[in-house]
């Protein structure tokens, strides 16, 4: 049964959608960006419906200042209280073990704030790890895109025929030729520390062709993540969809989510 619930958060009221089910392990869905709880292309609503059919309850919610919830939207880096409030409300419905899922900056927020919310396991999709320095994609994504194009004879023909935006090409080449900073970005470093310190199982899902996923995979190679690598399991999908939009992507995502929901509560941290 699907129903609306309301619960308090720092003097404001958050609205959520609860899909009830019999199991005492449940999925908490945290929305990314300024996205409402239904998700892009109704993706999170459909995921919740399918997870509930497998007998696991699901709670989706709008953080403060988003959708139906009151308050000021202060971004994902200020969502600790929202996540904790949602986890409390979920437990009040009878859920004993919470697996939390988030995409993009919601994944990053969960990495930062899951401990204080008492979350038991994390599924982090395409985590946001690099603050943009300009309007172009991250350098790692540009390199991956150029490498793919250079292997395609049709792209060489497009270039010869003038079908390529030369200004974008020059800007892209300039960006990837810049010497990377020896100091990791604050966001990436914060993520590395959070993952290294976690005491719960973490699964990271990456769509290989997605710019955000490519940037995270590149950042994850940095030595700053050395202590985190034994704490997480990474699974990758051959897709360029940030929101896992296709039917095949949705099936893959559902499979990975159900795998984590089915893990016994006593299971330890991934990699240990």
XYZ file of C-alpha atoms in Angstrom:
272
model
C 0.000 0.000 0.000
C 1.332 3.472 -0.923
C 0.580 6.438 1.319
C 1.783 9.942 2.125
C 3.449 10.650 5.455
C 4.603 13.879 7.112
C 7.343 14.177 9.724
C 9.245 16.996 11.462
C 12.724 18.237 10.627
C 14.355 21.167 12.455
C 11.082 23.031 12.867
C 9.869 22.292 9.335
C 7.668 19.545 7.884
C 8.910 17.016 5.372
C 6.551 15.088 3.111
C 7.288 11.566 2.005
C 5.758 8.645 0.175
C 5.763 5.280 1.953
C 5.333 2.008 0.089
C 4.428 -0.482 2.797
C 5.581 -4.106 2.739
C 6.097 -7.017 5.103
C 9.887 -7.104 5.577
C 11.602 -5.205 8.399
C 14.491 -4.198 6.107
C 13.545 -1.129 4.071
C 14.895 1.136 1.344
C 15.278 4.855 2.058
C 15.526 6.840 -1.180
C 17.295 10.222 -0.991
C 16.738 12.509 -3.984
C 19.597 14.363 -5.650
C 19.858 17.970 -6.793
C 16.543 19.794 -6.614
C 14.666 16.698 -7.715
C 11.403 15.834 -6.028
C 10.870 12.381 -4.576
C 9.226 10.942 -7.710
C 12.616 11.061 -9.471
C 13.622 11.765 -13.056
C 11.212 10.109 -15.504
C 9.296 8.821 -12.411
C 12.308 6.597 -11.857
C 12.272 6.577 -8.053
C 8.511 6.041 -7.878
C 8.827 3.051 -10.217
C 11.798 1.688 -8.271
C 9.844 1.977 -5.019
C 6.866 0.152 -6.504
C 9.037 -2.740 -7.710
C 10.992 -2.999 -4.461
C 7.733 -3.058 -2.465
C 6.459 -5.870 -4.689
C 9.482 -7.843 -3.490
C 8.165 -7.264 0.067
C 10.572 -4.508 1.168
C 9.088 -1.181 2.335
C 10.339 2.013 0.703
C 10.334 5.633 1.884
C 10.989 8.527 -0.499
C 10.876 12.135 0.721
C 11.388 15.754 -0.265
C 14.066 17.529 1.736
C 13.446 21.013 3.118
C 12.517 23.561 0.472
C 11.905 20.923 -2.212
C 8.565 19.714 -3.561
C 5.937 19.375 -0.842
C 8.257 20.023 2.104
C 8.482 23.337 3.943
C 11.625 25.308 4.734
C 14.614 26.603 2.806
C 16.485 24.579 0.219
C 20.139 24.851 1.226
C 21.514 22.076 -0.971
C 22.809 18.589 -0.396
C 25.621 19.677 1.926
C 22.996 20.871 4.430
C 20.803 17.769 4.282
C 22.117 15.893 7.347
C 19.044 16.721 9.447
C 16.693 15.844 6.590
C 18.235 12.402 6.127
C 18.218 11.734 9.877
C 14.579 12.843 10.173
C 13.556 10.555 7.316
C 15.413 7.612 8.851
C 13.662 8.187 12.202
C 10.274 8.383 10.518
C 10.991 5.191 8.581
C 11.930 3.304 11.742
C 8.714 4.475 13.394
C 6.813 2.500 10.743
C 8.426 -0.724 11.997
C 11.551 -0.862 9.829
C 14.540 -2.233 11.725
C 17.307 -2.159 9.086
C 17.659 0.720 6.592
C 19.452 0.493 3.272
C 19.730 3.982 1.743
C 19.967 4.763 -1.959
C 20.994 8.059 -3.535
C 22.107 9.216 -6.968
C 24.555 12.052 -7.765
C 24.820 14.565 -4.896
C 22.320 12.511 -2.869
C 24.904 9.710 -2.935
C 27.498 12.169 -1.685
C 25.170 13.397 1.057
C 24.589 9.822 2.206
C 28.333 9.176 2.306
C 28.738 12.260 4.506
C 25.722 11.917 6.815
C 24.653 8.254 7.024
C 26.297 7.563 10.387
C 24.368 10.209 12.304
C 21.154 8.960 10.692
C 21.841 5.392 11.851
C 21.668 3.962 8.326
C 22.774 0.328 8.039
C 23.958 0.068 4.407
C 24.539 2.387 1.455
C 23.923 2.188 -2.281
C 25.597 5.193 -3.905
C 24.953 5.777 -7.607
C 27.177 8.039 -9.716
C 28.441 10.034 -6.698
C 29.077 13.736 -7.182
C 32.758 14.195 -6.333
C 34.120 17.126 -8.368
C 32.987 20.725 -8.029
C 32.802 22.298 -11.515
C 35.365 24.980 -12.337
C 33.514 26.040 -15.500
C 30.509 25.042 -17.598
C 32.330 22.167 -19.297
C 32.173 18.500 -18.182
C 34.939 17.222 -15.894
C 38.303 16.661 -17.585
C 38.043 12.886 -17.098
C 34.706 12.831 -18.927
C 36.136 14.921 -21.790
C 39.106 12.547 -22.129
C 36.800 9.515 -22.206
C 34.566 11.137 -24.812
C 37.487 12.117 -27.056
C 38.994 8.645 -26.783
C 35.700 7.145 -27.937
C 35.378 9.581 -30.826
C 38.953 9.035 -32.018
C 38.164 5.348 -32.436
C 35.153 6.134 -34.654
C 35.904 6.830 -38.367
C 32.575 8.667 -38.677
C 33.822 11.304 -36.213
C 36.923 11.951 -38.340
C 34.636 12.433 -41.332
C 32.488 14.873 -39.341
C 35.613 16.859 -38.451
C 36.737 17.038 -42.072
C 33.288 18.154 -43.172
C 33.085 20.913 -40.567
C 30.493 19.145 -38.426
C 32.463 19.618 -35.221
C 32.274 22.750 -33.062
C 35.910 23.885 -33.196
C 35.554 26.248 -30.227
C 34.280 23.428 -28.017
C 37.041 21.170 -29.305
C 39.739 23.729 -28.464
C 38.275 24.396 -25.009
C 38.076 20.688 -24.311
C 41.660 20.086 -25.373
C 42.787 23.029 -23.246
C 40.996 21.647 -20.191
C 42.401 18.128 -20.445
C 45.910 19.470 -21.112
C 45.979 21.413 -17.864
C 48.181 19.887 -15.192
C 45.946 18.433 -12.477
C 46.212 19.969 -9.036
C 48.318 18.000 -6.560
C 45.762 18.818 -3.861
C 42.484 16.873 -4.205
C 39.326 18.941 -4.419
C 37.670 19.535 -1.061
C 34.558 17.581 -2.061
C 36.561 14.605 -3.306
C 38.758 14.598 -0.198
C 35.714 14.812 2.071
C 34.167 11.869 0.226
C 37.381 9.854 0.613
C 37.436 10.435 4.367
C 33.742 9.611 4.742
C 34.103 6.310 2.876
C 37.267 5.387 4.762
C 35.559 5.967 8.116
C 32.268 4.241 7.363
C 31.204 1.274 9.479
C 28.476 0.036 7.115
C 28.540 -1.873 3.790
C 28.815 0.423 0.765
C 28.002 -0.435 -2.838
C 28.808 2.159 -5.507
C 26.932 1.904 -8.811
C 28.441 3.605 -11.862
C 26.991 4.130 -15.337
C 30.247 3.932 -17.300
C 29.321 6.596 -19.876
C 27.878 9.139 -17.450
C 30.038 12.243 -16.907
C 29.524 12.241 -13.136
C 30.386 8.550 -12.891
C 33.488 9.027 -15.069
C 34.642 11.892 -12.843
C 34.133 9.794 -9.704
C 35.978 6.798 -11.163
C 38.875 9.107 -12.051
C 38.912 10.687 -8.584
C 38.735 7.237 -6.950
C 42.156 6.402 -8.438
C 43.751 9.194 -6.395
C 45.812 8.051 -3.383
C 43.464 10.029 -1.136
C 40.986 7.151 -1.604
C 43.495 4.425 -0.641
C 41.948 3.902 2.793
C 38.448 3.765 1.336
C 38.982 1.102 -1.319
C 38.653 -1.824 1.044
C 35.377 -0.442 2.390
C 33.380 -0.319 -0.842
C 32.284 -2.526 -3.698
C 31.956 -0.916 -7.131
C 29.579 -2.241 -9.770
C 29.466 -0.773 -13.290
C 26.858 -0.741 -16.041
C 27.471 -0.089 -19.739
C 25.159 2.918 -19.935
C 25.497 6.671 -20.306
C 22.258 7.383 -18.424
C 22.820 9.297 -15.205
C 19.346 8.349 -13.952
C 19.300 4.745 -15.259
C 16.463 5.725 -17.568
C 16.172 2.805 -19.986
C 14.195 -0.342 -19.211
C 17.409 -2.393 -19.132
C 19.072 0.135 -16.813
C 16.084 0.044 -14.467
C 16.194 -3.751 -14.308
C 19.909 -3.645 -13.467
C 19.374 -1.027 -10.769
C 16.495 -2.997 -9.240
C 18.631 -6.139 -9.157
C 21.457 -4.348 -7.349
C 19.081 -2.751 -4.842
C 17.353 -6.052 -4.065
C 20.744 -7.725 -3.627
C 21.619 -5.270 -0.852
C 18.215 -5.445 0.797
C 18.553 -9.224 0.990
C 21.952 -9.118 2.740
C 21.585 -10.385 6.320
C 21.707 -7.648 8.939
C 24.824 -9.194 10.517
C 26.900 -8.923 7.338
C 30.045 -6.841 7.692
C 31.547 -4.032 5.664
C 32.209 -4.771 1.995
C 35.803 -5.799 1.387
C 36.477 -6.956 4.945
